[in-house]
């Protein structure tokens, strides 16, 4: 018997994955919020690891995560902090895997890593400055608009090749 992951990776075309992902993202972004409580044990860990897995396979996992988070009544600060925590859970294991298991030559790319750290530091401060000045309603509208644009882009990749 095949494992589900093996079946998904080998038997289902990437284009179908992308279409399903984009449709799921658009559904989460635009359907009215449900009154039902989504109470999965460790739901935040599950959501983060699932989106990281999807990101490694076909990309778009972070958009899915943002569309899921947009369904919760988080303030803009909570939304940004939660996505930052998710990014650590998503990408931390990948860094460890690439370093320890796959022997990625980090020293070869040290100059780029340093530039990325500097850009992250500057971007973090600029983002905090803007986040404190953007009204809550506008922030939520911008997040929904960006999610929609990125999901449509994912569909366009499939359609346009």
Coordinates of N, CA and C in Angstrom, one line a residue:
X1 N 0.8 -1.2 0.0 CA 0.0 0.0 0.0 C 0.9 1.2 0.0
X2 N 0.4 2.2 -0.7 CA 1.1 3.5 -0.8 C 0.8 4.4 0.4
X3 N 1.7 5.1 0.9 CA 1.4 6.1 1.8 C 0.7 7.3 1.1
X4 N -0.2 8.0 1.9 CA -0.9 9.1 1.3 C 0.0 10.1 0.7
X5 N 1.1 10.5 1.4 CA 2.0 11.5 0.9 C 2.7 11.1 -0.4
X6 N 3.0 9.8 -0.5 CA 3.6 9.3 -1.7 C 2.6 9.4 -2.8
X7 N 1.4 9.0 -2.6 CA 0.4 9.1 -3.6 C 0.2 10.6 -4.0
X8 N 0.1 11.5 -3.1 CA -0.1 12.9 -3.4 C 1.0 13.4 -4.2
X9 N 2.2 13.1 -3.9 CA 3.4 13.6 -4.6 C 3.5 13.0 -6.0
X10 N 3.3 11.7 -6.1 CA 3.6 11.0 -7.4 C 2.5 11.0 -8.3
X11 N 1.2 10.9 -7.8 CA 0.1 10.6 -8.7 C -0.8 11.8 -9.1
X12 N -0.8 12.8 -8.2 CA -1.6 14.0 -8.5 C -0.8 15.1 -9.1
X13 N -1.2 15.6 -10.3 CA -0.4 16.6 -11.0 C -0.3 17.9 -10.1
X14 N 0.9 18.5 -10.2 CA 1.1 19.7 -9.5 C 0.1 20.8 -9.8
X15 N -0.3 20.8 -11.1 CA -1.3 21.9 -11.5 C -2.6 21.7 -10.7
X16 N -3.0 20.4 -10.5 CA -4.3 20.2 -9.7 C -4.1 20.6 -8.3
X17 N -2.9 20.3 -7.7 CA -2.6 20.8 -6.3 C -2.8 22.3 -6.3
X18 N -2.2 23.0 -7.3 CA -2.3 24.5 -7.2 C -3.7 25.0 -7.4
X19 N -4.5 24.4 -8.2 CA -5.9 24.8 -8.4 C -6.6 24.6 -7.1
X20 N -6.5 23.4 -6.5 CA -7.2 23.1 -5.2 C -6.7 24.1 -4.1
X21 N -5.4 24.4 -4.1 CA -4.9 25.3 -3.1 C -5.5 26.7 -3.3
X22 N -5.4 27.2 -4.5 CA -5.9 28.5 -4.8 C -7.4 28.6 -4.5
X23 N -8.2 27.6 -4.9 CA -9.6 27.6 -4.6 C -9.9 27.6 -3.1
X24 N -9.1 26.8 -2.4 CA -9.3 26.8 -0.9 C -8.9 28.1 -0.3
X25 N -7.9 28.8 -0.8 CA -7.5 30.1 -0.3 C -8.6 31.1 -0.5
X26 N -9.1 31.1 -1.7 CA -10.2 32.1 -2.1 C -11.4 31.8 -1.2
X27 N -11.7 30.6 -1.0 CA -12.9 30.2 -0.2 C -12.7 30.7 1.2
X28 N -11.6 30.4 1.8 CA -11.3 30.9 3.2 C -11.3 32.4 3.3
X29 N -10.8 33.1 2.2 CA -10.7 34.5 2.3 C -12.1 35.2 2.1
X30 N -13.0 34.6 1.4 CA -14.2 35.3 1.0 C -15.5 34.8 1.6
X31 N -15.5 33.5 2.0 CA -16.8 33.0 2.6 C -17.0 33.7 4.0
X32 N -18.2 33.9 4.3 CA -18.5 34.5 5.7 C -17.9 33.6 6.8
X33 N -17.5 34.3 7.8 CA -16.9 33.5 8.9 C -18.0 32.7 9.6
X34 N -17.6 31.5 10.0 CA -18.5 30.6 10.6 C -18.6 30.8 12.1
X35 N -19.7 30.5 12.7 CA -19.8 30.7 14.2 C -19.2 29.4 14.9
X36 N -19.0 28.4 14.1 CA -18.4 27.2 14.7 C -17.0 27.4 15.2
X37 N -16.6 26.8 16.3 CA -15.3 26.9 16.8 C -14.4 25.8 16.2
X38 N -13.4 26.2 15.6 CA -12.4 25.2 15.0 C -11.5 24.8 16.1
X39 N -11.8 23.7 16.8 CA -11.0 23.3 18.0 C -10.3 22.0 17.7
X40 N -9.3 22.1 17.0 CA -8.4 21.0 16.7 C -7.3 21.0 17.7
X41 N -6.9 19.9 18.4 CA -5.8 20.0 19.3 C -4.5 20.4 18.6
X42 N -3.8 21.3 19.2 CA -2.6 21.9 18.6 C -2.8 22.5 17.3
X43 N -4.0 23.1 17.0 CA -4.3 23.6 15.7 C -3.3 24.5 15.1
X44 N -2.7 25.4 15.9 CA -1.7 26.3 15.4 C -0.4 25.6 14.9
X45 N 0.0 24.5 15.6 CA 1.1 23.7 15.1 C 0.8 23.0 13.9
X46 N -0.4 22.4 13.9 CA -0.9 21.6 12.7 C -0.9 22.6 11.5
X47 N -1.6 23.7 11.6 CA -1.7 24.7 10.5 C -0.3 25.1 10.0
X48 N 0.6 25.4 10.9 CA 1.9 25.9 10.5 C 2.7 24.8 9.8
X49 N 2.7 23.6 10.3 CA 3.4 22.5 9.7 C 2.8 22.1 8.3
X50 N 1.5 22.1 8.3 CA 0.8 21.8 7.0 C 1.1 22.8 5.9
X51 N 1.1 24.1 6.3 CA 1.4 25.1 5.3 C 2.9 25.0 4.9
X52 N 3.8 24.7 5.8 CA 5.2 24.5 5.5 C 5.4 23.3 4.5
X53 N 4.6 22.2 4.7 CA 4.7 21.1 3.8 C 4.2 21.5 2.4
X54 N 3.1 22.2 2.4 CA 2.6 22.6 1.1 C 3.5 23.6 0.4
X55 N 4.2 24.5 1.2 CA 5.2 25.4 0.6 C 6.3 24.6 -0.1
X56 N 6.8 23.6 0.6 CA 7.9 22.8 0.0 C 7.5 22.1 -1.2
X57 N 6.2 21.6 -1.3 CA 5.8 20.9 -2.5 C 5.5 21.8 -3.7
X58 N 4.6 22.8 -3.5 CA 4.2 23.6 -4.7 C 4.2 25.1 -4.4
X59 N 4.5 25.5 -3.2 CA 4.5 26.9 -2.9 C 3.0 27.3 -2.5
X60 N 2.9 28.5 -2.0 CA 1.5 28.9 -1.6 C 1.1 28.6 -0.3
X61 N 1.9 27.8 0.5 CA 1.4 27.4 1.8 C 1.2 28.6 2.8
X62 N 2.1 29.6 2.6 CA 2.0 30.8 3.5 C 0.7 31.6 3.2
X63 N 0.3 31.6 2.0 CA -1.0 32.3 1.6 C -2.1 31.5 2.3
X64 N -2.1 30.2 2.2 CA -3.1 29.4 2.9 C -3.2 29.7 4.4
X65 N -2.0 29.8 5.0 CA -1.9 30.1 6.4 C -2.5 31.5 6.7
X66 N -2.2 32.5 5.9 CA -2.8 33.8 6.1 C -4.3 33.8 5.9
X67 N -4.8 33.0 4.9 CA -6.2 33.0 4.7 C -6.9 32.3 5.9
X68 N -6.3 31.3 6.5 CA -6.8 30.7 7.7 C -6.8 31.6 8.9
X69 N -5.7 32.3 9.0 CA -5.6 33.3 10.2 C -6.6 34.4 10.0
X70 N -6.9 34.8 8.8 CA -7.8 36.0 8.6 C -9.2 35.7 9.0
X71 N -9.5 34.4 9.3 CA -10.8 34.0 9.7 C -11.0 34.2 11.2
X72 N -9.9 34.4 11.9 CA -10.0 34.6 13.4 C -10.0 36.1 13.6
X73 N -10.5 36.5 14.8 CA -10.6 37.9 15.1 C -9.4 38.3 15.9
X74 N -8.3 38.4 15.1 CA -7.0 38.9 15.6 C -6.8 40.3 15.3
X75 N -6.2 41.1 16.2 CA -5.8 42.4 15.9 C -4.7 42.4 14.9
X76 N -4.4 43.5 14.3 CA -3.3 43.5 13.3 C -2.0 43.1 13.9
X77 N -1.7 43.5 15.2 CA -0.5 43.2 15.9 C -0.5 41.6 16.1
X78 N -1.6 41.1 16.6 CA -1.7 39.6 16.8 C -1.5 38.9 15.5
X79 N -2.1 39.3 14.4 CA -1.9 38.7 13.1 C -0.5 38.6 12.7
X80 N 0.2 39.7 12.8 CA 1.6 39.8 12.4 C 2.5 39.0 13.3
X81 N 2.2 39.0 14.6 CA 3.0 38.2 15.5 C 2.8 36.7 15.3
X82 N 1.6 36.3 15.0 CA 1.2 34.9 14.8 C 1.9 34.4 13.5
X83 N 1.8 35.2 12.5 CA 2.5 34.8 11.2 C 4.0 34.7 11.4
X84 N 4.5 35.6 12.2 CA 6.0 35.5 12.5 C 6.3 34.2 13.2
X85 N 5.5 33.9 14.2 CA 5.7 32.6 14.9 C 5.6 31.4 14.0
X86 N 4.6 31.5 13.1 CA 4.4 30.4 12.2 C 5.6 30.3 11.2
X87 N 6.1 31.4 10.8 CA 7.3 31.3 9.9 C 8.4 30.6 10.6
X88 N 8.6 30.9 11.9 CA 9.7 30.2 12.6 C 9.4 28.7 12.6
X89 N 8.2 28.3 12.9 CA 7.9 26.9 12.9 C 8.0 26.2 11.5
X90 N 7.6 27.0 10.5 CA 7.7 26.5 9.1 C 9.1 26.3 8.6
X91 N 9.9 27.4 8.8 CA 11.2 27.4 8.2 C 12.3 27.0 9.0
X92 N 12.2 27.0 10.3 CA 13.2 26.6 11.2 C 13.7 25.1 11.0
X93 N 12.7 24.2 10.9 CA 13.1 22.8 10.6 C 13.8 22.7 9.2
X94 N 13.4 23.5 8.3 CA 14.0 23.4 6.9 C 15.5 23.8 7.0
X95 N 15.8 24.9 7.8 CA 17.2 25.3 7.9 C 18.0 24.2 8.5
X96 N 17.5 23.6 9.6 CA 18.2 22.5 10.3 C 18.4 21.3 9.3
X97 N 17.3 21.0 8.5 CA 17.4 19.9 7.6 C 18.5 20.1 6.5
X98 N 18.4 21.3 6.0 CA 19.4 21.7 4.9 C 20.8 21.7 5.5
X99 N 21.0 22.2 6.7 CA 22.3 22.3 7.3 C 22.9 20.9 7.7
X100 N 22.1 20.1 8.4 CA 22.6 18.9 9.0 C 22.4 17.7 8.0
X101 N 21.3 17.6 7.4 CA 21.1 16.4 6.6 C 21.5 16.5 5.1
X102 N 21.4 17.7 4.6 CA 21.7 17.9 3.1 C 23.1 18.6 2.9
X103 N 23.7 19.1 3.9 CA 25.0 19.7 3.8 C 25.0 20.9 3.0
X104 N 24.0 21.8 3.1 CA 24.0 23.0 2.4 C 25.2 23.9 2.8
X105 N 25.9 24.5 1.8 CA 27.1 25.3 2.1 C 26.8 26.7 2.5
X106 N 26.3 26.8 3.8 CA 25.9 28.2 4.2 C 27.0 29.2 4.2
X107 N 28.3 28.8 4.4 CA 29.4 29.7 4.4 C 29.6 30.3 3.0
X108 N 29.3 29.6 2.0 CA 29.4 30.1 0.6 C 28.4 31.3 0.4
X109 N 27.3 31.3 1.1 CA 26.3 32.3 1.0 C 26.2 33.2 2.2
X110 N 27.2 33.3 3.0 CA 27.2 34.1 4.2 C 26.9 35.5 3.9
X111 N 27.5 36.1 2.8 CA 27.3 37.5 2.5 C 25.8 37.7 2.2
X112 N 25.1 36.8 1.5 CA 23.7 37.0 1.3 C 22.9 36.8 2.5
X113 N 23.3 35.9 3.4 CA 22.6 35.7 4.6 C 22.7 36.9 5.5
X114 N 23.8 37.5 5.6 CA 24.0 38.8 6.3 C 23.1 39.9 5.8
X115 N 23.1 40.0 4.4 CA 22.3 41.0 3.8 C 20.8 40.8 4.1
X116 N 20.4 39.5 4.1 CA 19.0 39.2 4.4 C 18.6 39.5 5.8
X117 N 19.6 39.3 6.8 CA 19.4 39.6 8.2 C 19.2 41.1 8.3
X118 N 20.0 41.9 7.6 CA 20.0 43.3 7.7 C 18.6 43.8 7.1
X119 N 18.2 43.2 6.0 CA 17.0 43.6 5.3 C 15.8 43.2 6.3
X120 N 15.9 42.1 6.9 CA 14.8 41.7 7.9 C 14.7 42.6 9.0
X121 N 15.9 43.1 9.6 CA 15.9 44.0 10.7 C 15.2 45.3 10.3
X122 N 15.7 45.9 9.1 CA 15.1 47.1 8.6 C 13.6 47.0 8.3
X123 N 13.3 45.9 7.6 CA 11.9 45.6 7.3 C 11.0 45.5 8.5
X124 N 11.5 44.9 9.6 CA 10.8 44.7 10.8 C 10.5 46.0 11.4
X125 N 11.5 46.9 11.5 CA 11.2 48.2 12.1 C 10.3 49.1 11.2
X126 N 10.4 49.0 9.9 CA 9.5 49.8 9.0 C 8.1 49.2 9.1
X127 N 8.0 47.9 9.2 CA 6.7 47.3 9.3 C 6.0 47.7 10.7
X128 N 6.8 47.7 11.7 CA 6.2 48.1 13.0 C 5.7 49.5 13.0
X129 N 6.5 50.4 12.4 CA 6.2 51.8 12.2 C 4.8 51.9 11.5
X130 N 4.7 51.2 10.3 CA 3.5 51.3 9.5 C 2.3 50.6 10.2
X131 N 2.6 49.5 10.9 CA 1.5 48.7 11.5 C 0.8 49.6 12.6
X132 N 1.6 50.4 13.3 CA 1.0 51.2 14.4 C 0.2 52.4 13.8
X133 N 0.3 52.7 12.5 CA -0.4 53.8 11.9 C -1.5 53.4 11.0
X134 N -1.6 52.1 10.6 CA -2.7 51.7 9.7 C -3.9 51.3 10.5
X135 N -5.1 51.8 10.2 CA -6.3 51.5 10.9 C -6.6 50.0 10.7
X136 N -7.2 49.4 11.7 CA -7.6 48.0 11.8 C -8.4 47.5 10.5
X137 N -9.4 48.3 10.2 CA -10.2 47.9 9.0 C -9.4 47.9 7.7
X138 N -8.6 48.9 7.5 CA -7.7 49.0 6.3 C -6.7 47.8 6.3
X139 N -6.2 47.5 7.4 CA -5.2 46.4 7.5 C -5.9 45.1 7.1
X140 N -7.1 44.8 7.6 CA -7.8 43.6 7.3 C -8.2 43.6 5.8
X141 N -8.6 44.7 5.2 CA -8.9 44.8 3.8 C -7.6 44.5 3.0
X142 N -6.5 45.1 3.4 CA -5.3 44.9 2.6 C -4.8 43.4 2.7
X143 N -5.0 42.8 3.8 CA -4.6 41.4 3.9 C -5.5 40.5 3.0
X144 N -6.8 40.8 3.0 CA -7.7 40.0 2.1 C -7.4 40.3 0.7
X145 N -7.1 41.5 0.3 CA -6.7 41.9 -1.1 C -5.5 41.1 -1.5
X146 N -4.4 41.2 -0.6 CA -3.2 40.5 -1.0 C -3.4 39.0 -1.1
X147 N -4.1 38.4 -0.2 CA -4.4 37.0 -0.3 C -5.1 36.6 -1.6
X148 N -6.1 37.5 -2.0 CA -6.8 37.2 -3.2 C -5.9 37.4 -4.4
X149 N -5.0 38.4 -4.5 CA -4.1 38.6 -5.6 C -3.2 37.4 -5.7
X150 N -2.6 36.9 -4.6 CA -1.7 35.8 -4.6 C -2.4 34.5 -5.0
X151 N -3.6 34.3 -4.6 CA -4.3 33.1 -5.0 C -4.7 33.1 -6.5
X152 N -5.0 34.3 -7.0 CA -5.3 34.4 -8.4 C -4.0 34.2 -9.2
X153 N -2.9 34.7 -8.7 CA -1.6 34.5 -9.3 C -1.3 33.0 -9.4
X154 N -1.6 32.3 -8.4 CA -1.4 30.8 -8.3 C -2.2 30.1 -9.4
X155 N -3.5 30.6 -9.6 CA -4.3 30.0 -10.7 C -3.8 30.4 -12.0
X156 N -3.3 31.7 -12.1 CA -2.7 32.1 -13.4 C -1.5 31.3 -13.8
X157 N -0.7 30.9 -12.8 CA 0.5 30.0 -13.1 C 0.0 28.7 -13.8
X158 N -1.1 28.2 -13.4 CA -1.5 26.9 -13.9 C -2.1 27.2 -15.3
X159 N -2.9 28.2 -15.5 CA -3.6 28.5 -16.7 C -2.6 28.9 -17.8
X160 N -1.7 29.8 -17.4 CA -0.8 30.4 -18.4 C 0.5 29.6 -18.6
X161 N 0.7 28.7 -17.6 CA 1.9 27.9 -17.7 C 3.1 28.5 -17.2

